[in-house]
Coordinates of C-alpha atoms in Angstrom, one line a residue:
Chain Y
X9 CA 24.9 1.5 40.7
X10 CA 22.9 0.1 43.8
X11 CA 19.5 0.9 44.6
X12 CA 19.8 1.3 48.3
X13 CA 22.8 3.9 47.7
X14 CA 20.8 5.9 45.0
X15 CA 17.3 6.2 47.0
X16 CA 18.2 9.3 49.7
X17 CA 19.3 11.3 46.9
X18 CA 16.5 10.8 44.6
X19 CA 14.0 10.8 47.2
X20 CA 13.2 14.5 47.5
X21 CA 13.2 14.6 43.3
X22 CA 10.5 12.2 43.4
X23 CA 8.2 14.2 46.5
X24 CA 8.7 17.3 44.2
X25 CA 7.7 15.3 41.1
X26 CA 4.4 14.3 42.9
X27 CA 3.3 16.9 43.9
X28 CA 3.8 18.4 39.9
X29 CA 2.2 15.2 38.9
X30 CA -0.9 16.4 40.3
X31 CA -1.4 19.3 38.4
X32 CA 0.2 18.0 35.0
X33 CA -0.7 15.3 32.8
X34 CA 1.0 12.3 31.2
X35 CA 2.0 12.7 27.7
X36 CA -0.7 9.8 27.0
X37 CA -3.3 11.7 28.8
X38 CA -2.5 14.5 26.6
X39 CA -3.0 12.3 23.6
X40 CA -6.0 10.9 24.9
X41 CA -7.5 14.2 25.1
X42 CA -6.5 15.3 21.7
X43 CA -8.0 12.2 20.0
X44 CA -11.0 12.8 21.9
X45 CA -11.5 16.3 20.2
X46 CA -10.9 14.3 16.7
X47 CA -14.7 13.8 16.3
X48 CA -13.8 11.8 13.0
X49 CA -11.8 9.4 14.8
X50 CA -14.0 8.9 17.9
X51 CA -17.1 8.2 15.5
X52 CA -14.7 5.7 13.4
X53 CA -13.7 3.8 16.4
X54 CA -17.5 3.7 17.3
X55 CA -18.5 2.2 13.9
X56 CA -15.5 0.0 14.0
X57 CA -16.3 -1.5 17.4
X58 CA -19.8 -1.9 15.9
X59 CA -18.7 -3.4 12.9
X60 CA -16.5 -5.8 15.0
X61 CA -19.6 -7.3 17.0
X62 CA -21.4 -7.6 13.7
X63 CA -18.9 -9.4 12.4
X64 CA -18.1 -12.0 14.5
X65 CA -21.9 -12.1 16.3
X66 CA -23.9 -11.7 13.0
X67 CA -23.0 -14.8 11.2
X68 CA -24.7 -16.8 14.5
X69 CA -27.7 -14.8 14.6
X70 CA -28.9 -15.2 11.2
X71 CA -30.3 -18.4 10.2
X72 CA -29.1 -18.4 6.9
X73 CA -25.7 -20.5 6.4
X74 CA -23.6 -19.1 4.2
X75 CA -23.4 -22.1 1.4
X76 CA -27.4 -22.5 1.7
X77 CA -28.6 -22.2 -1.6
X78 CA -31.9 -20.6 -1.8
X79 CA -33.4 -21.5 -5.5
X80 CA -36.5 -20.0 -4.5
X81 CA -34.8 -16.6 -4.1
X82 CA -31.7 -16.8 -6.9
X83 CA -30.5 -13.0 -7.3
X84 CA -33.3 -11.5 -5.6
X85 CA -33.3 -7.8 -4.4
X86 CA -33.1 -7.1 -0.4
X87 CA -36.3 -7.5 1.1
X88 CA -37.9 -8.2 4.9
X89 CA -40.3 -10.6 3.5
X90 CA -37.7 -13.1 1.6
X91 CA -35.9 -13.1 4.7
X92 CA -32.4 -12.0 2.7
X93 CA -32.5 -8.4 4.0
X94 CA -29.6 -7.8 1.5
X95 CA -30.7 -9.9 -1.1
X96 CA -29.1 -13.3 -2.6
X97 CA -26.5 -14.2 -5.2
X98 CA -27.3 -15.6 -8.4
X99 CA -27.0 -18.8 -7.0
X100 CA -29.4 -18.1 -3.8
X101 CA -26.8 -17.2 -1.3
X102 CA -27.4 -14.8 1.4
X103 CA -25.5 -11.9 0.9
X104 CA -26.0 -10.8 4.6
X105 CA -24.5 -13.8 5.9
X106 CA -21.8 -13.9 3.3
X107 CA -20.6 -10.3 3.8
X108 CA -20.3 -10.9 7.5
X109 CA -18.2 -13.9 7.2
X110 CA -15.9 -12.5 4.6
X111 CA -15.6 -9.9 7.2
X112 CA -14.4 -12.2 9.6
X113 CA -11.8 -13.4 6.8
X114 CA -10.4 -9.8 6.0
X115 CA -10.5 -8.6 9.4
X116 CA -8.9 -11.6 10.5
X117 CA -6.1 -11.0 7.4
X118 CA -5.9 -7.4 8.8
X119 CA -5.0 -8.5 12.3
X120 CA -2.7 -11.4 11.6
X121 CA -0.7 -9.4 8.6
X122 CA -0.1 -6.6 10.8
X123 CA 0.9 -8.6 13.1
X124 CA 3.5 -10.5 11.1
X125 CA 4.5 -7.3 9.8
X126 CA 4.8 -5.7 13.3
X127 CA 6.9 -8.5 14.8
X128 CA 9.3 -8.1 11.7
X129 CA 9.1 -4.4 11.0
X130 CA 9.6 -3.7 15.3
X131 CA 12.6 -6.1 15.6
X132 CA 14.4 -5.3 12.6
X133 CA 14.4 -1.5 12.9
X134 CA 15.0 -1.9 16.5
X135 CA 18.1 -4.0 15.7
X136 CA 19.6 -1.8 13.5
X137 CA 18.8 1.5 15.2
X138 CA 20.0 -0.4 18.7
X139 CA 23.6 -1.6 17.2
X140 CA 23.9 1.6 14.9
X141 CA 26.9 1.6 12.8
X142 CA 27.8 -0.5 10.0
X143 CA 25.2 -3.3 11.0
X144 CA 22.7 -0.3 10.7
X145 CA 24.0 1.1 7.3
X146 CA 23.7 -2.5 5.9
X147 CA 20.3 -3.6 7.4
X148 CA 19.3 -0.1 5.9
X149 CA 20.6 -0.6 2.4
X150 CA 18.6 -4.1 2.2
X151 CA 15.6 -1.8 3.4
X152 CA 16.2 0.4 0.7
X153 CA 16.5 -2.1 -2.3
X154 CA 13.7 -4.3 -1.1
X155 CA 11.7 -0.6 -0.7
X156 CA 12.1 -0.2 -4.8
X157 CA 10.8 -3.5 -5.8
X158 CA 7.1 -3.4 -6.8
X159 CA 5.8 -5.5 -4.0
X160 CA 2.8 -6.0 -5.0
X161 CA 3.6 -8.0 -7.8
X162 CA 5.8 -10.1 -5.7
X163 CA 2.7 -10.9 -3.4
X164 CA 1.2 -11.9 -6.5
X165 CA 4.2 -14.0 -7.2
X166 CA 4.0 -15.6 -3.7
X167 CA 0.7 -16.6 -4.6
X168 CA 1.4 -18.1 -7.9
X169 CA 4.4 -19.7 -6.5
X170 CA 3.4 -21.2 -3.4
X171 CA -0.9 -21.6 -4.3
X172 CA -3.9 -20.0 -2.5
X173 CA -3.3 -21.3 1.2
X174 CA -5.2 -18.7 3.5
X175 CA -2.2 -18.8 6.0
X176 CA 0.3 -18.2 3.6
X177 CA -1.9 -15.2 2.1
X178 CA -1.6 -13.9 5.8
X179 CA 2.3 -14.4 5.7
X180 CA 2.9 -13.3 2.5
X181 CA 0.9 -9.8 3.2
X182 CA 2.5 -8.9 6.2
X183 CA 6.1 -10.2 5.2
X184 CA 5.8 -7.7 2.4
X185 CA 4.5 -4.8 4.6
X186 CA 7.1 -4.4 7.3
X187 CA 9.3 -1.8 5.7
X188 CA 7.7 1.3 6.8
X189 CA 7.6 0.1 10.5
X190 CA 11.3 -0.7 10.4
X191 CA 12.6 2.4 9.1
X192 CA 9.9 4.1 11.5
X193 CA 11.2 2.1 14.5
X194 CA 14.8 2.1 13.3
X195 CA 14.7 6.1 13.2
X196 CA 12.9 6.6 16.7
X197 CA 15.3 4.0 18.4
X198 CA 18.3 5.8 16.9
X199 CA 17.2 9.4 18.2
X200 CA 15.9 8.1 21.4
X201 CA 19.0 6.6 22.4
X202 CA 20.8 9.9 22.8
X203 CA 18.0 12.2 23.7
X204 CA 18.6 14.9 26.3
X205 CA 15.7 13.3 28.3
X206 CA 17.1 10.0 28.4
X207 CA 20.1 11.2 29.7
X208 CA 18.7 13.2 32.2
X209 CA 16.6 10.2 33.1
X210 CA 20.3 8.3 33.7
X211 CA 21.8 11.0 35.5
X212 CA 19.2 11.1 37.5
X213 CA 20.2 7.6 38.4
X214 CA 17.1 5.9 36.9
X215 CA 18.0 2.2 36.2
X216 CA 18.3 1.1 32.5
X217 CA 15.1 -0.7 32.8
X218 CA 13.0 1.8 34.0
X219 CA 14.4 4.0 31.3
X220 CA 13.5 1.7 28.5
X221 CA 10.2 1.1 30.2
X222 CA 9.0 4.5 31.5
X223 CA 10.9 6.6 28.3
X224 CA 11.5 4.6 25.6
X225 CA 8.7 2.2 25.2
X226 CA 6.2 5.0 25.8
X227 CA 8.0 6.9 22.7
X228 CA 8.4 4.0 20.5
X229 CA 4.6 2.8 21.0
X230 CA 3.4 6.4 19.9
X231 CA 4.5 5.6 16.5
X232 CA 3.8 1.7 16.2
X233 CA 0.5 2.0 17.4
X234 CA -0.3 5.0 14.3
X235 CA 1.5 2.5 12.3
X236 CA -0.4 0.0 13.0
X237 CA -3.8 1.5 12.8
X238 CA -2.8 2.5 9.2
X239 CA -1.2 -0.7 8.3
X240 CA -4.6 -2.5 9.0
X241 CA -6.5 -1.2 6.0
X242 CA -3.5 -1.1 4.0
X243 CA -3.2 -5.2 4.5
X244 CA -6.9 -5.3 4.1
X245 CA -6.8 -3.7 1.3
X246 CA -4.0 -5.8 -0.4
X247 CA -5.8 -9.1 0.4
X248 CA -9.0 -7.5 -1.3
X249 CA -6.9 -6.7 -4.3
X250 CA -5.9 -10.4 -4.7
X251 CA -8.9 -12.3 -4.0
X252 CA -10.6 -9.9 -6.8
X253 CA -8.3 -10.7 -9.0
X254 CA -9.0 -14.5 -8.1
X255 CA -5.5 -15.0 -6.5
X256 CA -6.8 -14.8 -2.7
X257 CA -9.0 -16.6 -0.5
X258 CA -10.7 -19.6 -2.4
X259 CA -14.2 -20.7 -2.4
X260 CA -16.2 -21.9 -0.4
X261 CA -14.4 -19.4 2.0
X262 CA -14.7 -15.8 1.0
X263 CA -13.4 -12.3 1.9
X264 CA -14.8 -9.1 1.2
X265 CA -12.7 -8.5 -1.9
X266 CA -13.9 -11.8 -3.4
X267 CA -17.5 -11.1 -2.8
X268 CA -16.7 -7.4 -4.6
X269 CA -15.0 -9.4 -7.5
X270 CA -18.4 -12.0 -7.8
X271 CA -20.7 -9.1 -7.3
X272 CA -19.0 -7.0 -10.1
X273 CA -19.7 -9.9 -12.5
X274 CA -23.5 -9.7 -11.7
X275 CA -23.6 -6.1 -11.3
X276 CA -26.1 -5.5 -14.0
X277 CA -28.7 -8.0 -13.2
X278 CA -28.0 -7.8 -9.3
X279 CA -26.2 -4.7 -8.2
X280 CA -27.2 -5.3 -4.5
X281 CA -24.3 -8.1 -4.8
X282 CA -22.0 -5.8 -5.5
X283 CA -23.1 -2.6 -3.3
X284 CA -23.2 -4.6 -0.1
X285 CA -19.7 -6.2 0.3
X286 CA -18.3 -2.7 -1.2
X287 CA -20.2 -0.8 1.5
X288 CA -18.7 -2.7 4.3
X289 CA -15.3 -2.6 2.9
X290 CA -15.1 0.6 2.2
X291 CA -16.7 1.7 5.9
X292 CA -13.9 -0.5 7.2
X293 CA -10.9 1.1 5.4
X294 CA -12.3 4.6 5.9
X295 CA -12.7 4.4 9.8
X296 CA -9.2 2.9 10.2
X297 CA -7.9 5.2 7.9
X298 CA -10.0 8.2 10.2
X299 CA -8.3 6.2 13.2
X300 CA -4.9 5.9 12.4
X301 CA -5.1 9.9 10.9
X302 CA -6.3 10.8 14.6
X303 CA -3.9 8.7 16.6
X304 CA -1.2 10.6 14.6
X305 CA -2.4 13.7 15.2
X306 CA -2.5 12.7 19.0
X307 CA 0.4 10.9 19.5
X308 CA 2.8 12.6 17.1
X309 CA 3.9 15.9 18.7
X310 CA 5.4 17.1 16.0
X311 CA 2.0 17.5 14.2
X312 CA 2.4 16.0 10.8
X313 CA 0.2 15.8 8.3
Chain E
X199 CA 25.6 16.7 -9.0
X200 CA 27.2 14.5 -11.8
X201 CA 29.1 12.7 -9.2
X202 CA 26.2 11.9 -7.1
X203 CA 24.1 11.0 -9.8
X204 CA 26.7 8.3 -11.2
X205 CA 26.8 7.3 -7.5
X206 CA 23.0 6.5 -7.4
X207 CA 23.4 5.1 -10.7
X208 CA 25.9 2.3 -9.6
X209 CA 23.7 1.9 -6.2
X210 CA 20.9 0.6 -8.7
X211 CA 22.8 -2.5 -9.5
X212 CA 22.4 -4.5 -6.3
X213 CA 18.6 -3.5 -6.5
X214 CA 17.9 -4.8 -10.1
X215 CA 20.3 -7.9 -9.1
X216 CA 17.7 -8.7 -6.2
X217 CA 14.8 -8.0 -8.1
X218 CA 16.1 -10.8 -10.6
X219 CA 17.4 -13.2 -8.3
X220 CA 14.2 -12.9 -5.8
X221 CA 12.2 -13.5 -9.0
X222 CA 14.3 -16.4 -10.5
X223 CA 14.3 -18.5 -7.2
X224 CA 10.7 -17.8 -6.5
X225 CA 9.6 -19.1 -9.2
X226 CA 11.9 -22.3 -9.5
X227 CA 10.8 -23.3 -6.0
X228 CA 7.4 -23.4 -7.1
X229 CA 6.1 -26.9 -7.3
X230 CA 5.1 -28.3 -10.9
X231 CA 6.8 -27.6 -13.9
X232 CA 5.9 -25.2 -16.9
X233 CA 4.6 -28.2 -18.7
X234 CA 2.5 -29.8 -15.9
X235 CA -0.9 -29.0 -17.1
X236 CA -0.6 -30.4 -20.5
X237 CA -1.7 -34.1 -21.1
X238 CA 1.0 -36.1 -20.2
X239 CA 3.7 -36.4 -22.2
X240 CA 5.9 -39.1 -23.0
X241 CA 9.1 -38.9 -21.1
X242 CA 11.4 -38.1 -24.6
X243 CA 9.4 -35.1 -25.5
X244 CA 9.1 -33.6 -22.2
X245 CA 13.4 -34.1 -22.1
X246 CA 13.2 -32.6 -25.1
X247 CA 11.3 -29.6 -23.9
X248 CA 13.2 -29.6 -21.0
X249 CA 16.2 -29.6 -23.0
X250 CA 15.1 -26.5 -25.3
X251 CA 14.0 -24.5 -22.8
X252 CA 17.3 -25.2 -20.6
X253 CA 15.3 -26.6 -17.9
X254 CA 17.7 -29.7 -17.6
X255 CA 20.7 -27.9 -16.6
X256 CA 22.0 -27.3 -13.2
X257 CA 19.8 -24.3 -11.1
X258 CA 22.9 -22.2 -10.7
X259 CA 23.7 -22.5 -14.7
X260 CA 20.4 -21.6 -15.6
X261 CA 20.1 -18.7 -13.4
X262 CA 23.3 -17.1 -14.9
X263 CA 21.8 -17.7 -18.2
X264 CA 18.7 -15.9 -17.5
X265 CA 20.7 -13.1 -15.7
X266 CA 22.7 -12.9 -18.9
X267 CA 19.4 -12.7 -21.3
X268 CA 18.1 -10.2 -19.1
X269 CA 21.0 -8.0 -19.0
X270 CA 20.2 -7.8 -22.7
X271 CA 16.4 -7.4 -22.1
X272 CA 15.7 -11.2 -23.5
X273 CA 12.9 -12.5 -21.1
X274 CA 12.6 -15.6 -23.1
X275 CA 9.6 -17.4 -24.6
X276 CA 6.2 -17.4 -22.9
X277 CA 5.0 -21.1 -21.9
X278 CA 1.6 -20.1 -22.2
X279 CA 1.1 -18.2 -25.5
X280 CA 2.4 -20.4 -27.9
X281 CA 5.1 -18.5 -30.4
X282 CA 5.0 -15.6 -28.7
X283 CA 8.1 -14.4 -26.7
X284 CA 7.6 -12.9 -23.4
X285 CA 9.2 -9.4 -24.8
X286 CA 6.6 -9.6 -27.8
X287 CA 3.9 -9.9 -25.2
X288 CA 5.8 -6.9 -23.1
X289 CA 5.9 -5.3 -26.7
X290 CA 2.2 -5.3 -27.3
X291 CA 0.4 -4.5 -24.0
X292 CA 3.1 -2.0 -22.4
X293 CA 2.0 1.1 -24.8
X294 CA -1.5 0.5 -23.4
X295 CA -0.5 0.2 -20.1
X296 CA 1.6 3.5 -20.6
X297 CA -1.0 5.4 -22.1
X298 CA -3.6 4.9 -19.6
X299 CA -1.3 5.2 -16.6
X300 CA 0.6 8.5 -18.0
X301 CA -2.9 10.0 -18.7
X302 CA -3.8 9.0 -14.7
X303 CA -0.6 10.2 -13.7
X304 CA -0.9 14.0 -15.3
X305 CA -4.5 14.2 -14.1
X306 CA -3.9 13.1 -10.5
X307 CA -0.9 15.5 -10.5
X308 CA -2.7 18.4 -11.7
X309 CA -6.0 18.0 -10.0
X310 CA -4.3 16.5 -6.8
X311 CA -1.7 19.9 -6.5
X312 CA -4.8 22.4 -7.2
X313 CA -7.1 20.5 -4.5
X314 CA -4.3 20.6 -1.9
X315 CA -3.5 24.5 -2.7
X316 CA -7.4 25.5 -2.4
X317 CA -7.7 23.4 0.9
X318 CA -4.0 24.6 2.5
X319 CA -5.4 28.5 1.6
X320 CA -8.8 28.0 3.4
X321 CA -7.3 26.0 6.3
X322 CA -10.2 24.7 8.4
X323 CA -13.0 26.1 6.0
X324 CA -15.6 24.1 5.2
X325 CA -13.9 23.9 1.7
X326 CA -11.0 22.2 3.3
X327 CA -12.8 19.8 5.4
X328 CA -15.2 18.6 2.6
X329 CA -11.9 18.6 0.0
X330 CA -10.4 16.3 2.6
X331 CA -12.8 14.3 3.6
X332 CA -13.2 13.4 -0.6
X333 CA -9.6 12.8 -0.7
X334 CA -10.0 10.3 2.5
X335 CA -12.8 8.5 0.7
X336 CA -10.4 8.6 -2.5
X337 CA -7.5 6.6 -0.2
X338 CA -10.2 4.8 1.5
X339 CA -12.3 3.4 -1.4
X340 CA -10.2 0.6 -3.6
X341 CA -10.6 1.2 -7.2
X342 CA -11.7 -2.4 -7.7
X343 CA -14.7 -1.0 -6.3
X344 CA -15.5 2.5 -7.8
X345 CA -14.5 0.9 -11.0
X346 CA -17.5 -1.3 -10.9
X347 CA -19.8 1.4 -9.5
X348 CA -18.6 3.9 -12.5
X349 CA -19.1 1.4 -15.0
X350 CA -22.8 0.7 -13.5
X351 CA -24.0 4.4 -13.3
X352 CA -21.9 5.9 -16.3
X353 CA -21.8 3.1 -18.5
X354 CA -24.8 0.9 -18.1
X355 CA -27.7 3.1 -16.3
X356 CA -26.8 6.2 -18.3
X357 CA -25.2 4.8 -21.4
X358 CA -22.8 8.0 -21.8
X359 CA -19.4 5.7 -21.8
X360 CA -18.3 2.3 -23.0
X361 CA -18.3 -0.4 -20.4
X362 CA -14.8 -1.4 -21.3
X363 CA -13.0 -2.5 -24.3
X364 CA -10.0 -0.5 -25.9
X365 CA -9.8 0.8 -29.3
X366 CA -7.2 4.1 -28.3
X367 CA -10.3 6.3 -28.6
X368 CA -10.7 8.7 -25.7
X369 CA -14.3 7.4 -24.9
X370 CA -12.7 4.2 -23.9
X371 CA -10.1 5.7 -21.9
X372 CA -12.3 8.2 -19.8
X373 CA -13.3 5.6 -17.4
X374 CA -10.1 4.0 -16.5
X375 CA -8.1 7.0 -16.3
X376 CA -10.5 8.4 -13.7
X377 CA -10.5 5.4 -11.6
X378 CA -6.8 4.9 -11.7
X379 CA -5.9 8.6 -11.0
X380 CA -8.5 8.9 -7.7
X381 CA -6.2 7.3 -5.4
X382 CA -3.4 9.2 -6.8
X383 CA -5.1 12.5 -6.4
X384 CA -6.6 11.8 -3.0
X385 CA -2.9 11.5 -1.7
X386 CA -1.5 14.2 -3.5
X387 CA -4.5 16.8 -2.3
X388 CA -3.2 15.5 1.5
X389 CA 0.2 15.9 0.7
X390 CA 0.2 19.3 -1.1
X391 CA -2.0 20.5 1.7
X392 CA 0.1 19.6 4.7
X393 CA 3.3 21.1 3.2
X394 CA 1.7 24.1 1.7
X395 CA 0.2 24.8 5.5
X396 CA 3.8 24.2 6.6
X397 CA 5.6 26.5 4.1
X398 CA 2.9 29.2 4.1
X399 CA 3.9 29.4 8.1
X400 CA 7.8 29.7 7.2
X401 CA 9.4 32.9 7.7
X402 CA 10.3 33.8 4.0
X403 CA 6.8 33.5 2.7
X404 CA 6.3 36.4 6.1
X405 CA 9.1 38.3 4.4
X406 CA 7.3 37.9 1.1
X407 CA 3.8 39.4 2.4
X408 CA 5.6 42.1 4.5
X409 CA 7.2 43.2 1.1
X410 CA 3.5 44.3 0.2
X411 CA 3.2 41.3 -2.8
X412 CA 0.1 40.4 -3.6
X413 CA -1.0 36.6 -2.1
X414 CA -1.5 35.2 -5.6
X415 CA 2.4 36.2 -6.4
X416 CA 3.3 34.9 -2.8
X417 CA 1.6 31.7 -3.6
X418 CA 3.0 31.3 -7.0
X419 CA 6.8 32.5 -7.2
X420 CA 7.5 31.8 -3.5
X421 CA 5.4 28.9 -1.8
X422 CA 4.4 26.9 -4.6
X423 CA 8.0 25.3 -5.4
X424 CA 8.9 24.4 -2.0
X425 CA 5.5 23.4 -1.1
X426 CA 5.6 20.6 -4.1
X427 CA 8.7 18.9 -2.9
X428 CA 7.0 16.0 -1.4
X429 CA 4.9 15.5 -4.5
X430 CA 7.8 15.2 -6.2
X431 CA 9.2 12.5 -4.1
X432 CA 5.7 11.0 -4.2
X433 CA 5.9 10.5 -7.7
X434 CA 8.3 7.2 -7.9
X435 CA 5.7 5.3 -5.2
X436 CA 2.6 6.7 -6.9
X437 CA 4.0 4.9 -10.4
X438 CA 4.4 1.8 -8.4
X439 CA 0.9 2.2 -7.2
X440 CA -0.4 3.0 -10.4
X441 CA 1.2 0.2 -12.2
X442 CA -0.4 -2.3 -9.4
X443 CA -3.6 -0.5 -9.9
X444 CA -3.5 -0.9 -13.7
X445 CA -3.3 -4.4 -13.3
X446 CA -7.0 -4.3 -11.7
X447 CA -8.5 -1.8 -13.8
X448 CA -6.9 -3.3 -17.0
X449 CA -8.9 -6.4 -16.0
X450 CA -12.2 -4.6 -14.8
X451 CA -12.3 -2.7 -18.4
X452 CA -10.9 -5.4 -20.4
X453 CA -8.0 -3.5 -21.6
X454 CA -5.3 -5.1 -23.2
X455 CA -2.5 -3.9 -21.4
X456 CA 0.6 -5.7 -19.6
X457 CA -1.6 -5.6 -16.7
X458 CA -3.7 -8.4 -18.2
X459 CA -1.3 -10.3 -19.6
X460 CA 0.3 -10.2 -16.0
X461 CA -2.7 -11.6 -14.2
X462 CA -3.3 -14.0 -17.0
X463 CA 0.1 -15.3 -16.8
X464 CA -0.3 -15.6 -13.0
X465 CA -3.5 -17.8 -13.3
X466 CA -2.2 -20.0 -16.1
X467 CA 1.3 -20.5 -14.0
X468 CA 3.3 -18.7 -17.0
X469 CA 6.3 -18.5 -15.3
X470 CA 8.3 -16.7 -17.9
X471 CA 5.6 -14.2 -18.6
X472 CA 5.2 -13.4 -14.7
X473 CA 8.8 -13.2 -14.2
X474 CA 9.4 -11.1 -17.1
X475 CA 6.6 -8.5 -16.0
X476 CA 7.7 -8.6 -12.7
X477 CA 11.4 -7.7 -13.8
X478 CA 10.3 -5.1 -16.4
X479 CA 8.1 -3.5 -14.0
X480 CA 10.8 -3.4 -11.5
X481 CA 13.4 -1.8 -13.4
X482 CA 10.8 0.4 -14.6
X483 CA 10.0 1.6 -11.2
X484 CA 13.5 1.7 -10.3
X485 CA 14.8 3.8 -13.1
X486 CA 11.8 6.0 -12.5
X487 CA 12.6 6.3 -8.9
X488 CA 16.3 7.4 -9.9
X489 CA 14.9 9.9 -12.1
X490 CA 12.8 11.5 -9.7
X491 CA 15.8 11.8 -6.9
X492 CA 17.7 13.8 -9.6
X493 CA 14.6 16.0 -9.9
X494 CA 14.4 16.3 -6.6
X495 CA 17.7 17.2 -6.1
X496 CA 17.6 19.8 -8.8
X497 CA 14.6 21.5 -6.9
X498 CA 15.4 21.3 -3.8
X499 CA 18.9 23.0 -3.2
X500 CA 19.3 21.9 0.6
X501 CA 20.1 18.2 -0.7
X502 CA 22.5 19.1 -3.7
X503 CA 25.3 16.7 -2.2
X504 CA 28.7 17.5 -3.5
X505 CA 28.7 20.8 -4.7
X506 CA 31.5 22.7 -2.4
X507 CA 30.7 26.1 -1.7

């Protein structure tokens, strides 16, 4: 398999391919066009970008500190004059700055825990799919077993056992969320390994590395991107769930889940403390789900639900 | 069919073993013992307490003792609720949780499939889009957001329903059941719509229509059963989701179910109670998944494994 020997044979093909390339689109371009046609996904992407900017830079622009207690305005409704645009909570803390800072934590959890689940899931799934045979059977049996366990309860158990360390929350949530990813990556690797187009590429004399780069990774990447987008809202939801129960983020730090929990306690006297973080949380989850859905429709050629 | 069921039944054993093992050792690596939170005890009393609960034995021996107990469904005494065994707490809380959960499940199944079918029959119409937008909302809005908002609107402002509490009355159940079922309704509706659209494009439906059958008969007699298969296989995960949802719901509506005990136990570091609930619910989910698998095999002739024709 020396490159120089193959080259003259391949060249005419490549030349022919290049001519076609001008008219055709790559699968990625196809997917991109399909995605752009999905209005819900495009709007969601814009809203999320806006939300990200708001959460990252917003707290710097607001003159209130998140732990400053404004005793003149406890439980005051949203108003422009007081300077608390979204109102204050029962001890006079500004809801807007708290929500935005909580958003940092929530989105950070979404990012970090998703990366954890991505790393575990992809390496586990790819290993199982690549080696196949008995290794695959045992590894997937383990996944089946863990799948049947009530994982939410295990996260709570982990929180109880290891205390409420923020880093641990990230890892624990990621560590219970890799199963879907592993299954999908494994299945994809397994079926890609033996497909005709990989065989054809091999027959044309394309090197192993080029096959992986040009054919396997792009095909794997599609599903991985889709599941990453769908994992982010799940993970944010789990963190909010834990924080709502009082098992997640602790004061003075906050997340959307913790803020919703606080708000639910004073909702009769100060409904805005519930409504504002709820809207931020819901809009984020809604957008991520729509983006994930749109990506799946765009990238998955089988056009699943 | 019977052989397949027995094989599956045997396959449950490693899962359960793993469940118990993980729960047991997770609790044991936790820093601090169950009696740390109380006032400093004289060493003799602490030794006595430890002996009473067999905490002085080697870990492996404790593990097998616990395993032996769990096999006969004995989860031991609760560390925090004095004079209560974990079994008694489960017996007290589970009927409440199960009632709410079952009602929510039935509601989700009925409403979800109906909405899904309605959307599928008018694919890409305004009805379809608004139903699916609603479904996405149901998936995206966490139930701990929906619940307080519903309480605020229907209980506090309108005063139609009680805001919480539990006396086995229907009025008390309405809000918890609706909140618990909303995500499942949304998910089932999406699932049903997708599979229904797929089924309606298949050849046997075209044949049925070509025979001149009225559309309602085509749907009911031919399309419905295969379209519901994905929903059936979702029932297992749905139960798990409902159970974890119930933890939040019971807290918000102050329902004395198993979820409340679980959270209270987790916050109080009541290890035996937390472990007992995890194992109990874990077993419940595993067994329900097993039943769902059997029903699925029974409904879907394609995967009846060992029938030689």
